[in-house]
Amino acid sequence: MPLPVFVCGLIALVIRFAHLSLTIDNPLRYQPAPDEDFYLTFAAALVSGDASHAIYGFMDPLYGYVVWALGGDRFGITITQILLDSATTSGIALLALRWHSQSASWIAGLGYALSAVAVMYTGAVLKAPWVAAMLTLWLGIACRAWRDGSPGSWIVLGILGGVAAALRSNLIALNLLMLCVLLREGMRNQFSPTQRPLVWRRPMWLLAGLLPVMIALGMHHYETTQRFSPLPVNGGIVLHQIYNSDNPDARQFAPAFVSNPHPREIWYGYSAEAERRAARPLTPGEVDAYWRLEALRYIAHEPLNVARNMTRKFLELFGASERPNNLSINDERRFSTVLRWLPDSVGLWTALALAGLWTLRRRPDARVIAIPVVVVFSTFIMFYAESRFRFHLLPISCALSGVALAEAWIRLRAGAWASSLRLIAPPSLLSIIVSAMPSLSAAPLVDWERIAQGYVNMNQTEPARLALESWEAEQGQTGDMLRIRAMVHYRTGNLGAAIDDNRAAIRLNRQDSTAWFNLALALDSNGDKRGALDAAEAAAGINPSPRNRLLWATALEFAGRQAEAGAIYQDILADNGETATPIERQHALDGLQRMRNGPDNATH
């Protein structure tokens, strides 16, 4: 094994384990981000033997199966992702070595090994390190297939492209772009009559590996959404989240009919609103198609605004500023000494990657190397301009940057300083200028909600109280802050304060179903059964999710209104997996069983 490949992988391994050992008490680990909670719930559904719920067709499925295979254990997932990310580090060091030189290999490997963002994602139940590893592996196999041209290499690449699409649906574009490159290559006239048939067979071999995986993926989605497609039913909804009249800047956005940014609540809110507008039940595919059409209408009506936002998002690719999505490097650095000492230079690496592509432009496989760059750039520009989606390219960006910097050093040593500057200066200046633009570099707000909620989940009342005080001092009093403060009061037995803060949160946002839910719990514990019943009914009326309806049904049950409670329990069970998860359906069954056993069993 080449020295930089081994050493960089080892350094990455040591740094990531050091980060893990120093963040055991990180409150952010005790309050899963929305997507983390989704995948943990998906894994639990797989354990229960029922993952046919429509929500499990809303997100890409493969990572959910990975979490399930690892037992849904956060520590085991983190260890696996540390090993995976260390292997990715070695992989990109090897790519840079093959493309250019040992110097490029050292720069690429160390650049990724020491990236604070890469280290951060190894500790999250998110697929970001898997997508980064998949892109690196796909590119390595693609370059090999292009070089040796063997049927086996192209078939393996097709299989890998299908697996990549199961991991993240936008990666299906890897296969489409590779087919375009192969077809263009086949139409060139420089091949001899004996070579031409071999050239045209390459796309056939690629498809031979790809199609079985696409069929299997389509069957999975049909099981959950009744639509045979290799893609999940989230494309139209995601498109509408970005392209609608209430989101003129095309930022991360949730409309008023979505209660919170959890994938499940996004699906539930969009599905319910589409059915309300259509005045009839809709299949998941029909829901997705409805919102896709709405988004396309907006794009057609506001083409200049769409173009302006895409231009801004293109520039944001190269900036130092962070647009958090589920995780924030600034928040994570509060609880990790390792992250505080490591650089966050994703924007600069991304800019220098363009110089690396230029350096490699004369290679026979130059178009192949550009494919992952085009896919990630396009996704970022067209959809979410968030840090997590830029990170997916970071290993390849480091490899290409290593090539550019090593080439610049060679030119500089040869006395061609002007050529060296022409290669490195433009992308570097681009990153510096974008990072300095106030409109593109606003610092994100601290996610005090997750921090405070994490401390609550850790039963650490005093740190939670201090986090809430910092939240109020920095961002003012909000409904979310009052709701979590009410939870702290509830946990410490101060029921009066819990009730007051929940009511204050509701006054600020009467559509906060979680505040109504928590108010019901506090009132019930305080002996106000009637008030608890009314609050539970309000929560279910605002957001008739299974969780809220179960609380309402339970309140009705213990209030002696057995028929009404039974009807709600039966309604949840009648969903047949369309809305309620297996765990929620089990709670409904438990409620019915309690009522069958008699009123003496219906006690708290």
Coordinates of C-alpha atoms in Angstrom, one line a residue, residues 108 349 352-353 356 396-406:
A108 CA -5.9 15.0 -0.7
W349 CA -11.7 22.7 -1.5
L352 CA -9.9 24.3 -6.0
A353 CA -11.6 21.2 -7.4
G356 CA -8.0 20.1 -10.5
I396 CA -13.4 14.1 -4.5
S397 CA -12.9 17.8 -4.1
C398 CA -9.9 17.1 -1.9
A399 CA -8.5 14.7 -4.5
L400 CA -8.9 17.2 -7.3
S401 CA -7.6 20.0 -5.1
G402 CA -4.5 17.9 -4.3
V403 CA -3.9 17.5 -8.0
A404 CA -4.2 21.3 -8.6
L405 CA -2.0 22.3 -5.7
A406 CA 0.7 19.7 -6.5

